[in-house]
Amino acid sequence: MPDAVKEKNGTQRRPRRGEESAARLSAEVELAVAAGAAELRPAQGEEEPGGSLKTLLRDELAVLDAERRNGISAELASSSLAAESPSLELSGSLYEIREVLRERLPACAVDARQPVGLAVEQILALDERSFWISGWMHDEDGEGTVTVVSPEGARLELTESAYRFERPDVVQFYAGLRGNTTRNHGFTAFFELPAPSLLTDGWVAELRSSDGVAVEIRCPAVVVDPLAVRAKILGELGNRGPVGGALAAEHGRHALSRLQEGIVATSEVDSVDVYGDLPAEPEVSIVVPLYKRLDFIEHQFLQFSTDPDFAAAELVFVLDSVEQKDELAAKARELFALYGLPFKVVNLTAGAGFAGANKHGIEASTASQLLLLNSDVVPDRPGWLTALREFYAAQDGIGALGPKLLYEDDSLQHAGLYFHRSPGGELWENAHCFKGLHREFPAANVARPVPAVTAACMLIDRERYEEAGGLPLHYVQGDYEDSELCLRLSKAGYENWYLPEVELYHLEGQSYVADSRRVPSEYNMWLHSEIWGERIEELMSEFTVNPGVDR
């Protein structure tokens, strides 16, 4: 006799027709998933009524109400968590079950004469369980609810958590309806499913209005390419006015952080090419990420090869634009043949971004001291590396050390970083002390502690780098990672220093088109301020930005 069913009032009864089959089906799926099977069969020792799973679903479970059948489908989707790893085969089986079990609602026909309308314009995959959705909904009072259903059957109601906003185009479309009070038609949401979803097709969205009207639509195919997903999310953040506010805080931050971490996690070291004999026990590892502009390293090699300091240095290049692997290999062979300077190249399976590329390069390096260096930074004269290292060793409690960086016209680009608010603004922006003044400006030629230094050229002990957690991975396209690292060091009790005696030229940001950096930079500035605003306020109350300069 099957187990009794407990009612809400605590009494027990025999299961009705369909409930016993539902319980048995759940057990069958859980067993199949745990065994790694994608083809679902009856549990061992049970006879399958009707001879097929679809027959069981149709004949035995059809008597259950729609809510219960939807619940069974969602339970089966959640059972996939028991699998060691999700599979497309299993997702396909769960989709078939969902299609038999789920209650189909009338299809939504978007019509200016009808009070109910729904559209999903995009679904973006961040990982197997995290997604971003955008669209609009319309009902007469704006109190309706939107539910998304994954191909595998997981269900999630989005209305309360979604970011809502005006859609003038939708307002105009429904302008002829009387008594129409809906205004914030648009919705955008980051959401997490209770179970993985691997299929790109088969998503359904349902709209239920407050007066009981219910409709559904088929959603567009899920976008899965991480770079395309990132661009679409950034585009949406940028189209809603200044980046920040509820959309960024409640949705954009979660989505982009999850996406950035995933981009780095899926990028692995493909190969390491070694040219020449690197020192067995290097004093310092110099890590140089490469992205697009491979011509810069020719200028670096010209300077590095004549500098005696590099005899004890481990030079590590990390190729972040992986499509240039063959081009870089050819250039590397030429440079080694020409200059004889030993170095290694870390080739990645996929782009990891600035912080991710540095992470891979540092993991492939061996020295106890690290120099993070951009490929567009060129030293003014030999001996700079020793000067940095000697100054670092002489300072107690030093965190990160940065040199003077110059523009090509000998004006100052970097003499330490500080944090600045625009008049009337709330966000803290990275700014450079004495920027634009001549390299000989007296106040810029004094070594001093500063709130932060740039990772365009940053010296730091590996132990302190790791203690601070390294460059954070949640920023987009290489921006604000260095200042957050310095803020972490400061919070841990270390001081960051600027050393003017070491001078290098920095061509600054020529790997990116300026327009492509606007929204990422705005987002990064907002995120940086969200995380570190209080600490920055404290530091800036004690720091003189440009001593000796009229303010």
Coordinates of C-alpha atoms in Angstrom, one line a residue:
M1 CA 0.0 0.0 0.0
P2 CA 1.5 3.4 -1.0
D3 CA 2.3 5.9 1.7
A4 CA -0.6 8.0 3.0
V5 CA -0.8 11.7 1.9
K6 CA -0.9 14.2 4.8
E7 CA -3.5 17.0 4.3
K8 CA -2.9 20.6 5.5
N9 CA -5.1 20.0 8.5
G10 CA -2.9 17.1 9.6
T11 CA -5.2 14.2 8.6
Q12 CA -4.0 11.5 6.3
R13 CA -5.7 9.9 3.3
R14 CA -4.9 7.4 0.5
P15 CA -3.2 9.0 -2.5
R16 CA -5.6 9.9 -5.3
R17 CA -5.1 8.6 -8.8
G18 CA -2.0 10.2 -10.3
E19 CA -0.3 11.1 -7.0
E20 CA 1.2 7.7 -6.6
S21 CA 2.5 7.8 -10.2
A22 CA 3.9 11.3 -9.6
A23 CA 5.8 10.1 -6.5
R24 CA 7.1 7.1 -8.4
L25 CA 8.2 9.3 -11.4
S26 CA 10.1 11.6 -9.1
A27 CA 12.0 8.6 -7.6
E28 CA 12.7 7.2 -11.1
V29 CA 14.2 10.5 -12.3
E30 CA 16.3 10.9 -9.2
L31 CA 17.7 7.4 -9.6
A32 CA 18.4 8.0 -13.3
V33 CA 20.1 11.3 -12.6
A34 CA 22.2 9.9 -9.8
A35 CA 23.3 7.1 -12.1
G36 CA 24.2 9.6 -14.8
A37 CA 21.5 8.3 -17.2
A38 CA 19.7 10.6 -19.6
E39 CA 17.1 8.1 -20.7
L40 CA 14.5 7.9 -17.9
R41 CA 13.2 4.4 -17.2
P42 CA 11.0 3.0 -14.4
A43 CA 12.7 2.2 -11.1
Q44 CA 14.0 -1.4 -10.9
G45 CA 11.2 -3.9 -10.0
E46 CA 8.4 -1.6 -11.1
E47 CA 6.2 -2.2 -14.2
E48 CA 5.8 0.8 -16.4
P49 CA 2.1 1.2 -17.2
G50 CA 1.3 1.6 -20.9
G51 CA 4.9 0.7 -22.0
S52 CA 6.4 4.2 -22.2
L53 CA 7.3 7.2 -20.1
K54 CA 5.1 9.5 -22.2
T55 CA 2.1 7.1 -21.6
L56 CA 2.7 7.3 -17.8
L57 CA 2.9 11.0 -18.0
R58 CA -0.2 11.4 -20.2
D59 CA -2.5 8.7 -18.8
E60 CA -1.5 8.6 -15.1
L61 CA -0.7 12.2 -14.3
A62 CA -3.1 14.0 -16.6
V63 CA -5.8 13.8 -13.8
L64 CA -3.7 16.1 -11.6
D65 CA -4.4 19.8 -11.6
A66 CA -2.2 22.2 -13.5
E67 CA -0.5 23.5 -10.4
R68 CA 0.5 20.0 -9.3
R69 CA 1.8 19.0 -12.8
N70 CA 3.8 22.2 -13.0
G71 CA 5.2 21.5 -9.6
I72 CA 6.2 17.9 -10.6
S73 CA 8.0 19.3 -13.6
A74 CA 9.9 21.8 -11.4
E75 CA 10.7 19.0 -8.9
L76 CA 12.1 16.9 -11.7
A77 CA 14.2 19.8 -13.0
S78 CA 15.6 20.3 -9.5
S79 CA 16.5 16.6 -9.3
S80 CA 19.2 17.2 -11.9
L81 CA 21.3 18.7 -9.1
A82 CA 22.0 15.1 -8.1
A83 CA 24.0 14.6 -11.3
E84 CA 27.7 14.9 -11.0
S85 CA 27.6 17.3 -14.0
P86 CA 24.6 18.5 -16.1
S87 CA 24.3 17.2 -19.6
L88 CA 22.4 18.2 -22.7
E89 CA 21.0 14.7 -22.9
L90 CA 19.5 14.9 -19.5
S91 CA 18.2 18.4 -20.2
G92 CA 16.6 17.1 -23.4
S93 CA 14.8 14.3 -21.4
L94 CA 13.5 16.8 -18.9
Y95 CA 12.3 19.1 -21.6
E96 CA 10.2 16.2 -23.1
I97 CA 8.7 15.6 -19.6
R98 CA 8.0 19.3 -19.2
E99 CA 6.2 19.5 -22.5
V100 CA 3.9 16.6 -21.6
L101 CA 3.2 17.8 -18.0
R102 CA 2.9 21.5 -18.2
E103 CA -0.4 23.4 -18.5
R104 CA -0.4 25.4 -21.8
L105 CA -1.8 28.8 -21.6
P106 CA -3.4 30.7 -24.5
A107 CA -0.7 32.2 -26.8
C108 CA -0.3 35.9 -26.2
A109 CA -1.1 37.9 -29.4
V110 CA 0.3 41.4 -29.0
D111 CA -2.6 43.6 -30.2
A112 CA -3.2 47.3 -29.4
R113 CA -6.9 46.4 -28.8
Q114 CA -6.1 43.7 -26.3
P115 CA -5.3 44.7 -22.6
V116 CA -2.8 41.9 -22.1
G117 CA 0.6 41.8 -23.8
L118 CA 4.0 40.2 -23.1
A119 CA 7.3 40.2 -24.9
V120 CA 10.7 38.8 -23.9
E121 CA 13.4 40.5 -26.1
Q122 CA 16.4 38.6 -24.8
I123 CA 17.6 36.0 -22.4
L124 CA 21.4 35.9 -21.6
A125 CA 23.2 33.0 -20.0
L126 CA 25.8 33.9 -17.3
D127 CA 26.3 30.3 -16.3
E128 CA 24.2 27.1 -16.1
R129 CA 21.9 28.6 -13.5
S130 CA 22.2 32.4 -13.8
F131 CA 20.5 34.4 -16.4
W132 CA 19.6 37.9 -17.5
I133 CA 16.2 38.7 -19.1
S134 CA 14.7 41.8 -20.7
G135 CA 11.3 42.5 -22.1
W136 CA 8.0 44.3 -21.4
M137 CA 4.5 43.4 -20.2
H138 CA 1.2 45.2 -20.3
D139 CA -2.1 44.7 -18.4
E140 CA -4.7 47.2 -17.5
D141 CA -3.6 47.9 -13.9
G142 CA 0.1 46.9 -14.0
E143 CA -0.4 44.4 -11.2
G144 CA 0.2 41.3 -13.3
T145 CA 3.0 38.7 -12.7
V146 CA 5.5 37.3 -15.1
T147 CA 6.9 33.8 -14.7
V148 CA 9.7 32.2 -16.7
V149 CA 9.9 28.5 -17.3
S150 CA 13.2 26.9 -18.3
P151 CA 13.2 24.1 -20.9
E152 CA 13.9 21.6 -18.2
G153 CA 10.8 22.8 -16.2
A154 CA 12.2 25.0 -13.5
R155 CA 9.9 27.9 -12.7
L156 CA 10.6 31.4 -11.4
E157 CA 8.3 34.4 -10.8
L158 CA 10.2 37.6 -11.7
T159 CA 7.8 40.5 -11.2
E160 CA 8.7 41.4 -7.6
S161 CA 12.5 41.2 -8.2
A162 CA 12.7 42.7 -11.7
Y163 CA 13.8 46.3 -12.4
R164 CA 10.9 48.1 -13.9
F165 CA 11.1 51.1 -16.2
E166 CA 9.2 53.2 -18.7
R167 CA 8.9 52.1 -22.3
P168 CA 7.5 55.0 -24.3
D169 CA 7.0 52.8 -27.3
V170 CA 4.7 50.4 -25.4
V171 CA 2.8 53.3 -23.9
Q172 CA 2.2 54.7 -27.4
F173 CA 1.2 51.3 -28.7
Y174 CA -1.5 50.9 -26.1
A175 CA -2.5 54.6 -26.1
G176 CA -6.0 53.8 -27.5
L177 CA -7.1 51.6 -24.6
R178 CA -9.4 53.3 -22.1
G179 CA -8.6 53.0 -18.4
N180 CA -5.0 52.0 -19.1
T181 CA -2.9 52.8 -16.0
T182 CA 0.3 50.8 -16.6
R183 CA 3.4 53.0 -17.1
N184 CA 6.5 50.9 -16.2
H185 CA 6.1 48.3 -18.9
G186 CA 9.7 47.4 -19.2
F187 CA 11.4 44.8 -17.0
T188 CA 15.0 43.6 -16.7
A189 CA 16.2 41.0 -14.2
F190 CA 19.2 39.0 -13.1
F191 CA 17.9 35.7 -11.8
E192 CA 19.1 32.4 -10.6
L193 CA 17.3 29.1 -11.3
P194 CA 17.0 26.3 -8.7
A195 CA 18.5 23.9 -11.2
P196 CA 20.8 24.0 -14.2
S197 CA 19.5 24.8 -17.7
L198 CA 21.6 23.9 -20.7
L199 CA 19.2 24.2 -23.6
T200 CA 19.1 27.5 -25.5
D201 CA 15.7 26.9 -27.0
G202 CA 12.4 26.1 -25.3
W203 CA 12.0 28.9 -22.7
V204 CA 8.5 30.0 -21.9
A205 CA 7.2 33.2 -20.2
E206 CA 3.8 33.4 -18.7
L207 CA 1.8 36.5 -17.8
R208 CA -1.1 36.4 -15.3
S209 CA -3.1 39.6 -14.9
S210 CA -4.7 40.6 -11.6
D211 CA -8.2 39.8 -13.1
G212 CA -7.3 36.3 -13.9
V213 CA -6.3 36.5 -17.6
A214 CA -3.3 34.2 -18.3
V215 CA -1.2 34.0 -21.5
E216 CA 2.2 32.6 -22.5
I217 CA 4.9 33.2 -25.1
R218 CA 7.8 31.3 -26.5
C219 CA 11.1 33.2 -25.7
P220 CA 14.0 33.8 -28.1
A221 CA 17.0 31.5 -28.0
V222 CA 19.4 32.1 -25.1
V223 CA 22.6 34.0 -25.9
V224 CA 25.5 32.1 -24.4
D225 CA 28.7 33.8 -25.8
P226 CA 30.2 35.5 -22.7
L227 CA 31.6 38.5 -24.6
A228 CA 28.3 39.1 -26.4
V229 CA 26.4 38.7 -23.1
R230 CA 28.7 41.2 -21.4
A231 CA 28.3 43.7 -24.2
K232 CA 24.5 43.4 -24.1
I233 CA 24.3 43.9 -20.3
L234 CA 26.6 46.9 -20.4
G235 CA 24.6 48.3 -23.3
E236 CA 21.4 48.0 -21.2
L237 CA 23.0 49.6 -18.2
G238 CA 24.2 52.5 -20.4
N239 CA 20.8 53.0 -22.0
R240 CA 19.1 53.6 -18.7
G241 CA 20.9 56.9 -18.0
P242 CA 24.0 57.3 -15.8
V243 CA 25.3 53.9 -14.7
G244 CA 24.3 53.1 -11.2
G245 CA 21.1 53.0 -9.1
A246 CA 18.8 50.1 -8.6
L247 CA 19.5 48.4 -12.0
A248 CA 23.2 48.3 -11.4
A249 CA 23.0 47.5 -7.7
E250 CA 20.3 44.8 -7.7
H251 CA 21.0 43.2 -11.1
G252 CA 24.0 44.5 -13.1
R253 CA 26.5 44.0 -10.3
H254 CA 25.5 40.4 -9.7
A255 CA 25.3 39.6 -13.3
L256 CA 28.6 41.1 -14.4
S257 CA 30.5 39.8 -11.4
R258 CA 29.2 36.3 -12.1
L259 CA 30.1 36.7 -15.8
Q260 CA 33.6 38.1 -15.1
E261 CA 34.4 35.2 -12.8
G262 CA 33.2 32.8 -15.3
I263 CA 35.2 34.3 -18.1
V264 CA 38.4 33.9 -16.0
A265 CA 37.4 30.4 -14.9
T266 CA 36.9 29.2 -18.4
S267 CA 40.3 30.6 -19.5
E268 CA 43.1 28.2 -18.9
V269 CA 46.7 28.0 -19.8
D270 CA 47.0 26.4 -23.2
S271 CA 50.8 26.3 -23.4
V272 CA 53.9 28.1 -22.1
D273 CA 56.6 28.8 -24.7
V274 CA 60.1 29.5 -23.3
Y275 CA 62.7 31.4 -25.2
G276 CA 66.3 31.1 -23.9
D277 CA 67.5 30.2 -20.5
L278 CA 65.6 32.1 -17.8
P279 CA 67.3 32.4 -14.4
A280 CA 66.7 29.4 -12.1
E281 CA 66.0 31.6 -9.1
P282 CA 64.9 35.0 -10.4
E283 CA 64.8 38.0 -8.0
V284 CA 61.7 39.5 -9.6
S285 CA 59.0 38.2 -12.1
I286 CA 57.9 40.8 -14.6
V287 CA 54.3 40.0 -15.8
V288 CA 53.2 41.8 -19.0
P289 CA 49.7 41.1 -20.4
L290 CA 49.4 41.5 -24.2
Y291 CA 46.1 42.5 -25.9
K292 CA 46.0 43.3 -29.6
R293 CA 48.9 45.8 -29.9
L294 CA 51.8 43.3 -30.2
D295 CA 54.1 46.0 -31.7
F296 CA 54.6 47.6 -28.3
I297 CA 56.8 44.8 -27.0
E298 CA 59.4 45.6 -29.7
H299 CA 60.0 48.9 -27.9
Q300 CA 60.3 47.2 -24.6
F301 CA 62.8 44.6 -25.9
L302 CA 65.0 47.3 -27.2
Q303 CA 65.2 48.8 -23.7
F304 CA 65.2 45.6 -21.7
S305 CA 68.0 43.9 -23.6
T306 CA 70.5 46.7 -22.8
D307 CA 69.6 46.7 -19.1
P308 CA 71.9 44.6 -16.8
D309 CA 69.0 44.4 -14.3
F310 CA 67.2 41.9 -16.5
A311 CA 69.9 39.2 -15.9
A312 CA 68.2 38.3 -12.6
A313 CA 64.6 38.9 -13.8
E314 CA 62.0 36.5 -15.1
L315 CA 60.1 38.1 -18.0
V316 CA 56.6 36.7 -18.6
F317 CA 54.3 37.7 -21.3
V318 CA 50.6 36.6 -21.2
L319 CA 48.6 36.7 -24.5
D320 CA 45.0 37.7 -23.8
S321 CA 44.0 38.1 -27.4
V322 CA 44.3 34.4 -28.1
E323 CA 43.6 34.7 -31.8
Q324 CA 47.1 36.3 -32.2
K325 CA 49.0 33.2 -30.9
D326 CA 50.7 32.4 -34.2
E327 CA 51.5 36.1 -34.8
L328 CA 53.1 36.4 -31.4
A329 CA 55.0 33.2 -31.8
A330 CA 56.6 34.5 -35.0
K331 CA 57.4 37.8 -33.4
A332 CA 58.8 36.2 -30.3
R333 CA 61.2 34.1 -32.3
E334 CA 62.4 37.2 -34.2
L335 CA 62.8 39.2 -31.0
F336 CA 64.8 36.5 -29.2
A337 CA 67.0 36.0 -32.3
L338 CA 67.6 39.8 -32.4
Y339 CA 68.1 40.6 -28.7
G340 CA 68.9 37.3 -27.0
L341 CA 66.8 38.3 -24.0
P342 CA 65.2 35.2 -22.3
F343 CA 61.5 35.3 -21.7
K344 CA 58.4 33.1 -21.6
V345 CA 55.0 33.4 -23.3
V346 CA 51.9 32.1 -21.6
N347 CA 49.2 31.3 -24.2
L348 CA 45.6 31.0 -23.0
T349 CA 42.7 29.0 -24.2
A350 CA 40.4 32.1 -24.1
G351 CA 40.7 35.8 -23.2
A352 CA 40.7 36.4 -19.4
G353 CA 40.8 40.2 -19.3
F354 CA 43.4 42.4 -17.6
A355 CA 43.1 40.9 -14.1
G356 CA 42.7 37.4 -15.4
A357 CA 45.7 37.6 -17.7
N358 CA 47.8 38.9 -14.8
K359 CA 46.5 36.1 -12.6
H360 CA 47.6 33.5 -15.2
G361 CA 51.0 35.2 -15.6
I362 CA 51.6 35.4 -11.9
E363 CA 50.7 31.7 -11.5
A364 CA 53.3 30.9 -14.2
S365 CA 56.0 32.9 -12.6
T366 CA 58.4 31.9 -9.8
A367 CA 60.0 34.9 -8.1
S368 CA 59.1 36.2 -4.6
Q369 CA 58.7 39.7 -5.9
L370 CA 56.3 40.8 -8.7
L371 CA 56.4 43.7 -11.2
L372 CA 53.1 44.2 -13.0
L373 CA 53.8 46.0 -16.2
N374 CA 51.7 47.1 -19.2
S375 CA 53.0 46.4 -22.7
D376 CA 52.8 50.1 -23.6
V377 CA 55.2 51.2 -20.8
V378 CA 58.8 51.8 -21.8
P379 CA 61.6 52.8 -19.4
D380 CA 63.5 56.1 -19.8
R381 CA 66.9 54.6 -18.9
P382 CA 68.5 51.4 -17.6
G383 CA 68.7 50.6 -13.8
W384 CA 65.1 51.4 -13.1
L385 CA 64.2 47.9 -11.9
T386 CA 67.0 47.9 -9.3
A387 CA 66.1 51.4 -8.1
L388 CA 62.5 50.2 -7.5
R389 CA 63.5 47.1 -5.7
E390 CA 66.0 48.9 -3.4
F391 CA 63.5 51.5 -2.4
Y392 CA 60.9 48.8 -1.8
A393 CA 63.3 46.9 0.5
A394 CA 64.1 50.1 2.5
Q395 CA 60.5 50.9 3.4
D396 CA 58.9 49.2 6.4
G397 CA 55.2 48.1 5.8
I398 CA 55.2 49.0 2.2
G399 CA 52.4 47.6 0.1
A400 CA 52.6 48.5 -3.6
L401 CA 55.2 50.8 -5.2
G402 CA 54.7 52.8 -8.4
P403 CA 57.2 55.0 -10.4
K404 CA 56.7 58.3 -12.3
L405 CA 55.0 57.7 -15.6
L406 CA 55.3 60.2 -18.5
Y407 CA 53.5 61.1 -21.6
E408 CA 55.5 61.3 -24.8
D409 CA 55.8 65.1 -24.4
D410 CA 57.5 64.7 -21.0
S411 CA 54.3 65.8 -19.1
L412 CA 53.3 63.8 -16.0
Q413 CA 50.8 60.9 -16.5
H414 CA 51.2 59.3 -13.1
A415 CA 52.8 60.5 -9.8
G416 CA 50.5 58.4 -7.6
L417 CA 46.8 57.8 -7.6
Y418 CA 44.2 59.6 -5.5
F419 CA 40.4 59.6 -5.6
H420 CA 38.3 62.5 -6.8
R421 CA 34.6 63.5 -6.8
S422 CA 33.3 65.7 -9.6
P423 CA 31.5 68.8 -8.3
G424 CA 28.0 67.6 -7.2
G425 CA 28.9 64.0 -7.9
E426 CA 28.6 61.1 -5.5
L427 CA 31.1 58.6 -7.1
W428 CA 34.8 58.5 -6.5
E429 CA 36.9 58.5 -9.7
N430 CA 40.6 57.5 -10.0
A431 CA 42.8 60.5 -10.6
H432 CA 46.5 61.2 -11.0
C433 CA 48.5 63.5 -8.9
F434 CA 50.1 66.4 -10.9
K435 CA 48.7 65.1 -14.2
G436 CA 49.8 67.2 -17.2
L437 CA 52.5 69.1 -15.4
H438 CA 56.1 68.9 -16.5
R439 CA 58.2 66.0 -15.3
E440 CA 60.5 68.4 -13.4
F441 CA 57.8 70.0 -11.4
P442 CA 59.3 70.1 -7.9
A443 CA 56.4 68.8 -5.8
A444 CA 56.1 65.8 -8.2
N445 CA 59.7 64.8 -7.5
V446 CA 59.2 63.9 -3.8
A447 CA 58.8 60.3 -2.8
R448 CA 55.7 59.9 -0.6
P449 CA 52.9 57.5 0.5
V450 CA 49.9 57.8 -1.8
P451 CA 46.4 56.2 -1.7
A452 CA 47.2 54.0 -4.7
V453 CA 49.4 53.4 -7.7
T454 CA 48.7 52.1 -11.1
A455 CA 49.2 48.5 -12.2
A456 CA 50.7 49.9 -15.4
C457 CA 53.9 49.6 -13.5
M458 CA 53.6 48.2 -9.9
L459 CA 56.1 46.5 -7.7
I460 CA 54.9 44.3 -4.9
D461 CA 56.0 41.3 -2.9
R462 CA 54.2 38.1 -4.0
E463 CA 53.3 37.3 -0.4
R464 CA 51.6 40.7 0.1
Y465 CA 49.9 40.4 -3.3
E466 CA 48.4 37.1 -2.3
E467 CA 47.5 38.3 1.2
A468 CA 45.4 41.1 -0.4
G469 CA 43.7 38.6 -2.8
G470 CA 45.5 39.9 -5.9
L471 CA 43.8 42.0 -8.6
P472 CA 40.0 41.6 -8.3
L473 CA 38.1 39.9 -11.1
H474 CA 34.8 41.8 -11.0
Y475 CA 35.7 44.8 -13.0
V476 CA 35.2 45.0 -16.8
Q477 CA 38.0 45.5 -19.4
G478 CA 40.8 46.5 -17.1
D479 CA 39.9 49.4 -14.9
Y480 CA 40.0 50.0 -11.1
E481 CA 41.5 46.6 -10.3
D482 CA 44.8 48.3 -9.3
S483 CA 43.2 50.9 -7.0
E484 CA 41.1 48.2 -5.3
L485 CA 44.3 46.1 -4.7
C486 CA 45.9 49.2 -3.2
L487 CA 42.8 49.8 -1.0
R488 CA 43.0 46.2 0.2
L489 CA 46.6 46.7 1.1
S490 CA 45.9 49.9 2.9
K491 CA 43.0 48.3 4.9
A492 CA 45.5 45.6 5.9
G493 CA 47.9 48.2 7.3
Y494 CA 50.3 48.7 4.5
E495 CA 51.3 51.9 2.8
N496 CA 51.5 52.4 -1.0
W497 CA 54.4 54.6 -2.2
Y498 CA 55.3 56.7 -5.2
L499 CA 58.9 56.9 -6.3
P500 CA 59.8 59.8 -8.7
E501 CA 63.4 58.8 -9.2
V502 CA 62.3 56.0 -11.6
E503 CA 60.7 57.3 -14.8
L504 CA 59.1 55.4 -17.6
Y505 CA 56.9 56.4 -20.6
H506 CA 53.3 55.2 -20.7
L507 CA 51.4 55.3 -24.0
E508 CA 48.2 54.6 -22.0
G509 CA 45.1 52.7 -23.1
Q510 CA 45.8 52.4 -26.9
S511 CA 44.6 48.8 -27.1
Y512 CA 40.9 50.0 -26.7
V513 CA 38.8 52.3 -28.8
A514 CA 37.8 55.2 -26.5
D515 CA 34.0 55.0 -27.1
S516 CA 34.0 51.3 -26.2
R517 CA 35.4 52.2 -22.7
R518 CA 32.7 54.7 -21.7
V519 CA 30.1 52.4 -20.2
P520 CA 32.6 49.9 -18.7
S521 CA 34.5 52.8 -17.1
E522 CA 31.3 54.3 -15.7
Y523 CA 30.2 50.9 -14.4
N524 CA 33.6 50.2 -12.8
M525 CA 33.7 53.6 -11.2
W526 CA 30.2 53.0 -9.7
L527 CA 31.2 49.5 -8.5
H528 CA 34.5 50.7 -7.0
S529 CA 32.6 53.5 -5.1
E530 CA 30.0 51.1 -3.9
I531 CA 32.6 48.7 -2.4
W532 CA 35.2 51.2 -1.2
G533 CA 33.4 54.5 -0.8
E534 CA 33.8 54.7 3.0
R535 CA 37.5 53.7 3.0
I536 CA 38.2 56.3 0.2
E537 CA 36.4 59.0 2.2
E538 CA 38.7 58.2 5.2
L539 CA 41.9 58.2 3.1
M540 CA 41.1 61.4 1.2
S541 CA 40.4 63.3 4.4
E542 CA 44.1 62.8 5.4
F543 CA 45.8 63.1 2.0
T544 CA 47.1 66.3 0.3
V545 CA 46.6 65.7 -3.4
N546 CA 49.0 68.2 -5.0
P547 CA 51.2 69.9 -2.4
G548 CA 52.7 73.1 -3.7
V549 CA 50.0 73.6 -6.3
D550 CA 47.3 76.3 -5.9
R551 CA 43.9 74.6 -5.6

